[in-house]
XYZ file of C-alpha atoms in Angstrom:
632
model
C 151.590 154.172 11.609
C 153.312 154.359 8.255
C 156.699 152.805 7.517
C 159.175 153.367 4.691
C 159.342 151.074 1.693
C 162.378 149.022 0.783
C 165.268 150.304 -1.335
C 164.074 148.027 -4.113
C 160.694 149.767 -4.184
C 162.351 153.169 -4.210
C 164.542 152.335 -7.210
C 161.683 150.697 -9.053
C 159.368 153.616 -8.356
C 161.960 156.092 -9.612
C 162.092 154.228 -12.902
C 158.280 154.173 -13.185
C 158.048 157.884 -12.481
C 160.730 158.610 -15.083
C 158.711 156.715 -17.693
C 155.546 158.560 -16.656
C 157.286 161.921 -16.837
C 158.195 161.184 -20.435
C 154.685 159.981 -21.210
C 153.000 162.949 -19.526
C 155.306 165.960 -19.978
C 152.545 168.528 -19.472
C 151.163 169.937 -16.212
C 148.925 166.875 -15.896
C 151.942 165.170 -14.319
C 151.703 167.303 -11.152
C 150.293 164.453 -9.047
C 153.369 162.280 -9.471
C 155.173 163.350 -6.248
C 152.129 162.399 -4.159
C 152.071 158.986 -5.791
C 155.742 158.597 -4.942
C 155.114 159.593 -1.328
C 152.372 156.985 -1.031
C 154.808 154.159 -1.605
C 157.367 155.558 0.802
C 154.817 156.242 3.526
C 152.245 153.506 3.186
C 154.014 150.372 2.045
C 153.582 148.744 5.452
C 150.397 150.545 6.480
C 148.397 148.978 3.659
C 149.202 145.512 5.010
C 149.982 144.182 1.552
C 149.355 140.476 1.021
C 149.375 138.258 -2.046
C 145.628 138.708 -2.332
C 145.787 142.500 -2.132
C 148.147 142.711 -5.090
C 145.648 140.892 -7.301
C 144.516 144.278 -8.540
C 144.733 144.454 -12.306
C 146.524 141.175 -12.724
C 145.866 139.532 -16.079
C 143.467 136.635 -15.730
C 144.222 134.139 -18.462
C 142.177 131.136 -19.429
C 144.065 128.144 -18.095
C 145.240 125.629 -20.734
C 143.076 122.981 -19.108
C 140.864 120.809 -21.326
C 139.413 118.922 -18.356
C 135.805 118.128 -19.343
C 134.815 117.139 -15.790
C 135.608 120.388 -13.986
C 132.694 122.111 -12.223
C 132.008 124.729 -9.589
C 128.601 125.082 -7.979
C 126.983 126.533 -4.908
C 124.900 124.654 -2.371
C 121.997 126.934 -1.506
C 118.248 126.730 -1.496
C 116.854 129.486 -3.676
C 118.159 133.033 -3.755
C 120.501 134.417 -1.121
C 119.248 135.865 2.158
C 120.525 139.107 3.701
C 123.250 137.204 5.539
C 124.247 133.579 5.336
C 127.058 131.080 4.938
C 127.041 129.229 1.640
C 129.017 126.213 0.481
C 130.956 126.403 -2.774
C 131.862 123.031 -4.264
C 134.697 122.423 -6.704
C 134.621 119.010 -8.390
C 136.040 117.115 -11.330
C 139.633 118.174 -10.549
C 142.183 115.853 -12.145
C 145.295 117.085 -10.292
C 144.649 119.136 -7.113
C 147.161 121.903 -6.479
C 147.896 124.122 -3.511
C 147.600 127.053 -5.954
C 143.907 126.395 -6.657
C 141.571 129.036 -5.269
C 138.024 130.364 -5.500
C 136.985 134.023 -5.641
C 133.653 135.688 -4.972
C 133.077 138.362 -7.632
C 130.333 140.995 -7.670
C 128.640 142.074 -9.787
C 128.769 138.923 -11.873
C 129.259 140.893 -15.104
C 132.517 142.387 -13.780
C 135.547 142.210 -15.998
C 137.706 139.273 -14.889
C 139.818 139.186 -18.016
C 143.041 140.930 -19.000
C 143.118 144.639 -18.196
C 145.994 146.545 -19.751
C 146.161 149.399 -17.257
C 149.182 151.222 -15.934
C 151.170 149.894 -13.014
C 151.091 153.409 -11.563
C 147.352 153.071 -10.943
C 147.996 150.892 -7.922
C 150.989 152.738 -6.473
C 148.516 154.723 -4.391
C 148.045 151.748 -2.092
C 151.768 151.229 -1.684
C 152.162 148.374 -4.160
C 154.711 148.166 -6.979
C 153.633 144.859 -8.470
C 154.620 143.952 -12.001
C 152.333 144.206 -15.027
C 150.006 142.793 -16.223
C 147.520 143.655 -13.507
C 143.982 142.549 -12.637
C 141.053 144.524 -14.050
C 138.414 143.833 -11.373
C 138.842 143.147 -7.681
C 137.257 140.056 -6.067
C 135.251 140.656 -2.900
C 136.946 137.749 -1.154
C 138.769 134.521 -1.933
C 139.889 131.200 -0.450
C 142.435 128.588 -1.399
C 140.734 125.251 -1.941
C 143.271 123.763 0.466
C 141.051 125.268 3.172
C 139.289 121.939 2.713
C 141.864 119.581 4.315
C 140.701 116.677 2.169
C 141.390 118.451 -1.136
C 145.056 117.724 -1.803
C 144.788 114.154 -0.547
C 141.803 113.633 -2.849
C 139.708 111.922 -0.215
C 136.548 112.929 -2.060
C 137.079 110.925 -5.230
C 134.721 110.212 -8.063
C 135.231 107.851 -10.966
C 134.553 109.661 -14.217
C 135.405 106.873 -16.653
C 135.365 103.093 -16.395
C 137.327 100.716 -18.630
C 135.907 97.715 -20.439
C 136.914 95.495 -17.555
C 135.067 97.661 -15.056
C 138.156 99.313 -13.556
C 138.174 103.064 -13.014
C 140.397 104.776 -15.557
C 139.801 108.435 -14.621
C 139.332 109.627 -11.039
C 138.717 113.239 -10.065
C 138.931 115.112 -6.789
C 136.661 117.636 -5.054
C 136.709 120.258 -2.346
C 134.179 122.383 -0.489
C 134.520 125.905 0.905
C 132.292 128.000 3.151
C 131.771 131.689 2.315
C 130.070 134.312 4.465
C 127.844 136.480 2.279
C 125.948 139.647 3.142
C 123.424 141.443 0.972
C 125.477 143.735 -1.268
C 122.485 144.205 -3.630
C 124.267 143.081 -6.808
C 124.386 139.441 -7.901
C 127.542 137.410 -7.442
C 129.444 134.579 -9.051
C 132.248 132.276 -7.955
C 135.304 131.779 -10.117
C 137.735 128.850 -9.826
C 141.383 129.777 -10.454
C 144.684 127.987 -10.709
C 148.123 129.533 -10.276
C 147.650 131.088 -6.851
C 147.250 134.821 -6.305
C 150.498 135.621 -8.114
C 149.859 134.047 -11.538
C 146.115 133.427 -11.668
C 144.319 131.810 -14.561
C 140.639 130.989 -14.866
C 139.562 127.344 -14.800
C 135.781 127.734 -14.653
C 133.009 129.762 -13.050
C 129.481 129.210 -11.809
C 127.000 128.841 -14.673
C 124.263 131.044 -13.207
C 124.862 134.159 -11.075
C 123.473 134.094 -7.555
C 120.892 136.734 -6.687
C 119.828 138.133 -3.355
C 116.180 137.400 -2.667
C 115.558 141.049 -1.783
C 118.287 143.442 -2.957
C 116.127 146.305 -1.638
C 116.124 145.046 1.962
C 116.536 147.738 4.644
C 119.806 146.836 6.381
C 122.563 147.960 8.754
C 120.546 150.421 10.832
C 122.820 152.446 13.123
C 122.128 155.270 15.539
C 123.725 158.597 16.367
C 122.910 161.554 18.593
C 122.011 164.860 16.962
C 122.385 167.119 20.015
C 122.944 167.121 23.766
C 119.287 166.886 24.796
C 119.029 163.141 24.016
C 115.407 163.726 22.991
C 116.113 162.884 19.330
C 118.152 160.144 17.670
C 119.164 159.738 14.061
C 118.808 156.337 12.406
C 120.767 155.616 9.224
C 120.337 152.489 7.096
C 121.089 151.093 3.647
C 118.726 149.751 0.977
C 118.732 149.026 -2.726
C 115.564 151.109 -3.076
C 115.627 154.878 -3.662
C 112.042 155.465 -2.522
C 111.661 156.946 0.978
C 111.066 154.444 3.778
C 110.064 154.839 7.405
C 111.229 154.245 10.917
C 108.390 153.297 13.255
C 109.135 153.690 16.959
C 107.670 154.034 20.413
C 103.904 154.024 20.694
C 102.864 154.470 17.076
C 105.293 157.208 16.042
C 106.871 157.200 12.587
C 109.260 159.280 10.535
C 109.925 159.185 6.786
C 113.505 158.852 5.612
C 115.569 161.241 3.568
C 117.430 159.374 0.831
C 120.856 159.977 -0.609
C 123.671 158.096 -2.293
C 127.035 158.714 -3.926
C 128.603 157.649 -7.171
C 132.066 156.976 -8.578
C 132.006 160.547 -9.883
C 131.996 161.779 -6.275
C 135.256 160.009 -5.477
C 138.595 161.800 -5.546
C 140.948 160.909 -8.361
C 142.869 162.330 -11.268
C 142.820 161.731 -15.003
C 146.375 160.470 -14.897
C 146.097 158.151 -11.886
C 142.548 156.943 -11.141
C 142.001 156.146 -7.468
C 140.810 152.683 -6.375
C 137.464 154.212 -5.332
C 136.870 155.489 -8.854
C 138.283 152.474 -10.646
C 138.743 148.818 -9.685
C 137.498 149.273 -6.089
C 134.132 150.825 -6.932
C 130.911 149.077 -5.905
C 127.441 150.606 -6.012
C 126.489 151.608 -2.431
C 122.739 151.502 -3.029
C 120.782 154.187 -1.178
C 121.416 155.543 2.294
C 118.320 156.446 4.321
C 118.275 158.678 7.388
C 115.422 159.632 9.689
C 115.349 161.448 13.019
C 113.269 159.917 15.812
C 112.068 162.827 17.970
C 110.008 163.194 21.130
C 112.219 160.773 23.081
C 113.223 160.706 26.724
C 116.889 160.639 27.799
C 118.218 157.463 29.434
C 115.203 155.454 28.338
C 114.444 152.440 26.188
C 111.949 151.909 23.391
C 111.568 149.727 20.310
C 111.808 150.615 16.638
C 111.882 149.063 13.173
C 112.655 150.491 9.755
C 111.769 149.803 6.117
C 108.483 149.816 4.223
C 105.724 147.486 3.090
C 107.243 147.557 -0.391
C 110.772 146.430 0.569
C 110.121 144.751 3.916
C 110.884 145.676 7.496
C 113.800 145.122 9.813
C 113.383 143.137 12.983
C 112.145 145.124 15.971
C 115.103 146.506 17.915
C 115.336 147.996 21.397
C 117.269 151.239 21.719
C 118.697 152.947 24.793
C 118.982 156.729 24.556
C 122.025 158.375 26.176
C 121.665 160.621 29.211
C 121.128 164.297 28.516
C 124.046 166.671 28.849
C 124.291 167.907 32.418
C 122.873 164.785 34.065
C 124.874 162.900 36.637
C 126.214 159.771 34.943
C 127.473 158.394 31.622
C 128.798 154.980 30.625
C 130.524 154.885 27.233
C 132.974 152.851 25.164
C 135.757 154.446 23.139
C 138.278 153.079 20.649
C 139.853 153.734 17.259
C 141.162 151.852 14.237
C 138.731 148.934 14.360
C 137.729 148.051 10.797
C 136.508 144.540 10.148
C 137.598 140.976 9.517
C 135.922 138.133 7.617
C 133.784 135.632 9.490
C 134.769 132.842 7.108
C 138.611 132.934 7.065
C 138.619 134.361 3.534
C 141.292 136.625 2.153
C 139.834 140.111 1.735
C 141.065 143.527 0.648
C 141.979 144.849 4.087
C 141.666 142.777 7.264
C 141.813 144.097 10.830
C 142.328 140.873 12.803
C 141.342 142.130 16.256
C 137.987 143.555 15.207
C 136.008 140.341 15.719
C 136.969 139.849 19.370
C 136.540 143.575 20.059
C 133.044 143.590 18.546
C 132.125 140.486 20.521
C 133.286 141.994 23.792
C 131.520 145.306 23.220
C 128.320 143.568 22.107
C 128.223 141.749 25.442
C 128.633 145.094 27.212
C 125.719 146.588 25.266
C 123.493 143.548 25.825
C 124.183 143.714 29.555
C 122.971 147.320 29.639
C 126.356 148.740 30.597
C 126.669 151.191 27.683
C 124.968 154.535 27.029
C 126.982 155.468 23.934
C 130.002 154.565 21.804
C 132.764 156.741 20.341
C 134.746 155.343 17.375
C 137.548 157.857 16.818
C 138.774 157.373 13.285
C 139.760 154.658 10.822
C 136.247 153.301 10.703
C 135.906 150.543 8.065
C 139.301 150.660 6.283
C 137.419 150.295 2.983
C 140.050 152.626 1.490
C 138.410 152.829 -1.916
C 136.988 149.283 -2.051
C 133.384 150.210 -1.443
C 131.930 146.759 -0.823
C 133.966 146.694 2.402
C 131.563 149.255 3.893
C 128.689 146.756 3.658
C 130.654 144.128 5.541
C 131.715 146.655 8.169
C 128.186 147.972 8.692
C 126.943 144.410 9.021
C 129.605 143.729 11.666
C 128.743 146.707 13.898
C 124.955 146.358 13.661
C 124.608 144.500 17.014
C 126.192 147.550 18.666
C 125.263 150.529 16.565
C 121.591 149.634 16.209
C 121.073 149.769 19.990
C 123.055 152.749 21.325
C 124.364 156.035 19.996
C 127.412 155.329 17.762
C 129.415 158.540 17.427
C 132.458 158.772 15.168
C 135.443 160.921 14.268
C 137.042 160.932 10.845
C 140.448 159.307 10.307
C 143.114 159.304 7.644
C 141.698 156.181 5.997
C 138.346 157.941 5.526
C 139.552 161.319 4.282
C 143.135 161.704 3.079
C 143.878 162.040 -0.605
C 146.279 164.301 -2.448
C 144.919 167.614 -3.784
C 141.573 166.993 -2.098
C 141.694 169.515 0.740
C 142.866 167.096 3.427
C 145.659 168.384 5.660
C 147.809 165.289 5.129
C 148.518 164.530 1.478
C 148.791 160.733 1.528
C 146.338 158.543 -0.439
C 145.082 156.734 2.664
C 141.373 156.917 1.802
C 141.887 155.288 -1.596
C 139.980 158.176 -3.168
C 136.959 158.141 -0.825
C 137.783 161.633 0.483
C 135.288 161.344 3.322
C 132.253 160.963 1.053
C 131.181 157.427 2.084
C 132.077 158.133 5.715
C 129.979 161.287 5.961
C 127.106 159.619 4.096
C 127.039 156.514 6.289
C 127.796 158.357 9.540
C 126.092 161.768 9.614
C 127.303 163.564 12.746
C 126.109 166.932 14.134
C 128.783 168.781 12.155
C 128.622 172.408 10.928
C 128.638 171.554 7.211
C 129.714 169.044 4.572
C 133.413 168.157 4.764
C 133.698 169.954 8.103
C 133.627 166.840 10.283
C 134.106 168.371 13.713
C 131.460 168.742 16.400
C 130.813 168.717 20.125
C 128.187 166.960 22.157
C 127.335 166.619 25.819
C 126.214 163.399 27.427
C 125.823 163.035 31.167
C 128.612 164.898 32.951
C 130.911 164.987 29.910
C 131.455 167.554 27.170
C 133.075 165.872 24.128
C 135.005 168.051 21.683
C 135.490 165.917 18.559
C 137.886 167.249 15.922
C 139.204 166.212 12.520
C 142.955 165.804 12.532
C 142.693 165.373 8.740
C 141.506 168.945 8.121
C 143.359 172.201 8.707
C 143.842 172.733 12.450
C 146.459 175.491 12.238
C 145.951 178.852 13.920
C 143.376 181.055 12.143
C 141.878 178.039 10.391
C 138.126 177.583 10.684
C 138.522 174.430 12.751
C 141.031 176.033 15.140
C 138.675 178.935 15.804
C 135.839 176.468 16.339
C 137.889 174.427 18.841
C 138.837 177.554 20.723
C 135.247 178.794 20.908
C 133.730 175.417 21.716
C 135.995 174.586 24.645
C 135.815 178.099 26.061
C 132.017 177.905 26.123
C 131.736 174.767 28.279
C 129.759 175.231 31.476
C 131.846 173.177 33.912
C 129.140 173.344 36.582
C 126.901 171.441 34.155
C 129.457 169.151 32.505
C 132.541 169.103 34.742
C 134.496 166.793 32.419
C 135.965 168.071 29.173
C 137.146 165.272 26.863
C 139.015 166.201 23.678
C 139.235 163.583 20.952
C 140.278 163.046 17.344
C 142.281 160.544 15.324
C 146.012 161.345 15.120
C 147.800 161.643 18.481
C 149.868 164.387 20.034
C 151.973 161.962 22.058
C 153.079 158.458 21.127
C 156.186 156.430 21.893
C 156.237 155.691 18.176
C 156.220 159.350 17.151
C 153.613 161.991 16.324
C 153.178 165.276 14.451
C 155.107 167.969 16.346
C 153.302 170.781 14.522
C 149.910 169.435 15.626
C 151.189 169.254 19.195
C 152.643 172.764 19.195
C 149.536 174.304 17.612
C 146.659 172.644 19.453
C 148.089 171.613 22.842
C 147.986 175.167 24.288
C 144.216 175.198 23.709
C 143.908 172.067 25.854
C 145.781 173.603 28.765
C 144.055 176.984 28.492
C 140.635 175.318 28.653
C 141.594 172.781 31.333
C 140.839 169.710 29.252
C 140.748 166.675 31.550
C 141.265 163.827 29.111
C 142.560 163.564 25.531
C 141.824 160.425 23.475
C 143.366 159.588 20.101
C 143.812 156.589 17.808
C 145.938 156.117 14.664
C 148.738 154.282 16.494
C 147.699 150.665 16.900
C 148.181 150.056 20.581
C 147.199 151.457 23.990
C 149.315 154.065 25.746
C 148.630 156.370 28.708
C 150.566 159.422 29.830
C 151.034 161.423 32.994
C 149.332 164.823 33.230
C 151.377 166.187 30.367
C 152.178 169.478 28.690
C 155.060 170.379 26.386
C 156.364 166.810 26.694
C 156.812 167.162 30.448
C 154.925 165.582 33.327
C 153.274 168.355 35.349
C 151.655 165.787 37.650
C 151.931 162.064 38.312
C 148.961 159.938 39.400
C 148.878 158.390 42.859
C 147.596 154.921 43.710
C 144.262 154.731 45.503
C 143.438 152.063 48.099
C 142.736 149.587 45.260
C 146.030 150.284 43.541
C 144.432 152.255 40.684
C 146.273 155.268 39.248
C 144.353 158.373 40.284
C 144.830 161.857 38.824
C 143.557 164.623 41.113
C 142.282 167.453 38.912
C 140.976 169.484 41.841
C 144.046 171.660 41.359
C 144.346 171.288 37.591
C 147.792 170.835 36.082
C 147.462 169.364 32.554
C 145.459 166.818 30.526
C 145.921 163.069 30.675
C 146.396 161.711 27.150
C 145.702 158.179 25.952
C 145.980 156.353 22.654
C 143.177 153.845 22.110
C 143.946 152.599 18.580
C 144.021 148.908 19.534
C 140.532 147.891 18.386
C 141.309 145.884 15.246
C 144.279 146.803 13.085
C 147.414 144.670 13.501
C 149.125 145.795 16.689
C 152.332 147.798 16.865
C 155.096 147.018 19.321
C 156.602 149.651 21.569
C 160.248 150.735 21.501
C 162.530 149.569 24.307
C 163.318 153.127 25.350
C 159.898 154.741 25.843
C 159.833 158.371 27.045
C 159.358 159.080 30.748
C 155.902 160.595 30.222
C 154.598 157.236 28.961
C 153.243 155.483 32.062
C 151.399 152.498 30.570
C 151.958 150.725 27.268
C 149.904 147.719 26.155
C 149.987 146.066 22.756
C 146.832 143.948 22.927
C 143.460 144.141 21.201
C 140.653 145.715 23.170
C 138.527 148.754 23.910
C 138.161 151.330 26.665
C 135.199 151.294 29.022
C 134.468 154.616 30.712
C 132.202 155.655 33.589
C 131.696 159.329 34.347
C 129.935 160.837 37.357
C 130.039 164.453 38.520
C 133.056 163.735 40.736
C 134.942 160.957 38.992
C 135.930 159.828 35.503
C 137.098 156.207 35.452
C 138.509 154.430 32.391
C 139.404 150.764 31.957
C 141.249 149.117 29.095
C 139.490 145.791 28.459
C 141.554 143.103 26.741
C 139.068 141.649 24.249
C 140.794 138.253 24.129
C 140.970 137.616 27.878
C 138.149 139.978 29.000
C 140.537 141.182 31.712
C 141.001 144.836 32.654
C 144.669 145.382 31.756
C 144.765 149.036 32.797
C 142.532 151.364 34.735
C 142.825 154.947 35.910
C 140.663 157.567 37.564
C 140.477 161.335 37.239
C 138.851 163.014 40.226
C 137.572 166.446 41.203
C 136.571 167.366 44.727
């Protein structure tokens, strides 16, 4: 959820916009109001930290004539596709708590003074003072992460006197960095002055290369229809030549290859977006191939790549049940993103994502999952494209083994004057392009990211809250037609899902509620799932902000909604999968039955007669809430 900026930011922004209006008096200044709104709306949502405001800071050469200073990396040969490496800083005369090391890629990036406009970074909610950084580091660590650094436990004598006494002693520190194959070479830069006033001390002499920048990586699966006889595999490589997926008993399929460039990102001439400017990183090539001739609810092995670039490990997949079959087990959540595995500072960190991924991976490995639904705010790359590689690496243990279905969120799509329904700059200029390239869903067309799919006894209607959903819009007509066409004798459960909620104790869009909610009631939707708000909340059977039915406790004390005589949908927010949690107000509305502000995910089990959902706390592994919807 977005919060307002401080009065200081408002005054400062007004001054900046006044200066810009004088500098750009023509119609090219039309984007200014949207830039202003971004600060008001997204100051808190962007989770600004000292590291995040490094963008476009001037990087001066430190006035340090220390001849002993060095930075080097402990690694044997070129980098593998994923590894932890040790970065050593040595020859330091006076250790400081402001000393830090950044990982920069590609190594030829500009890490010197960049005289850009302060307004360039307002889109992320920051109003930092010029000068600003020209290129953005992938990640960084203070050298004090090594507890022996400030105390200088690792000393070395650099100069001895005539009497044999040490005249010059230096200090050292070591840091561990988690690195994944981002295809371009990298270097490490040693800074003084902290994140606020950085200056360059030294950098690694020779850039580090990945041993195979063309490696096929990050394979993830998705369903293409309700038959479960075909599955799409998508992966990333540095090579543009078609590759293959080999699966089952000798079957193979050649990949289609695509990519995107900075030119595809949303921006303006006056205010370049992060995606088009300092956040850009080459995505390589995205390969997709459809494995056909499969059986629903079955397992088989596959691998992907080519003889030229190498092959992935062999992976076992489980196909989901076909639509209309008796049973489905799925996981659902929103707002997950990613967090570093090495305690680095990074562009955008979702602290709960690690424990959530770990918990869900255990579920998948135990065979308890047929499919996964990630309903918006996927990677939180928000215009810093290298973040997608780290996110895809994080979800691979899940998404490479079961169908990983997604819905688009504000941090994938929204950007002013781009066609998104909400005008904020939340995507950082990505405008859905990376999302739709990495996660091709069975949608009607490009930039129309809504679809439906049936698995087991459930019909899922997946919408985009970021595109026009008003009456007479294309998406509204599609929703209306899709839900009206469901054969409830085949799939008795109708689940409606998207990113932004209709009901939240922290507030929601009343127009969205008033426009779309009648469709839910008219089509007897059983369950509505949303994200966007970073907690878990469950309602009564609700319509027009009133409880039309209240669940009763079964013999095990579990809330049970009897939909035999349908009254209204149950709605739940499941946005607690990674982003920093939001607390609930003291005076929650009466329709809000359960409110939990803990990290986790929802585990669901659908049969023909019962739909059971459990909120799993990813830290404790306990089920903190459960409810059942029944039909007799």
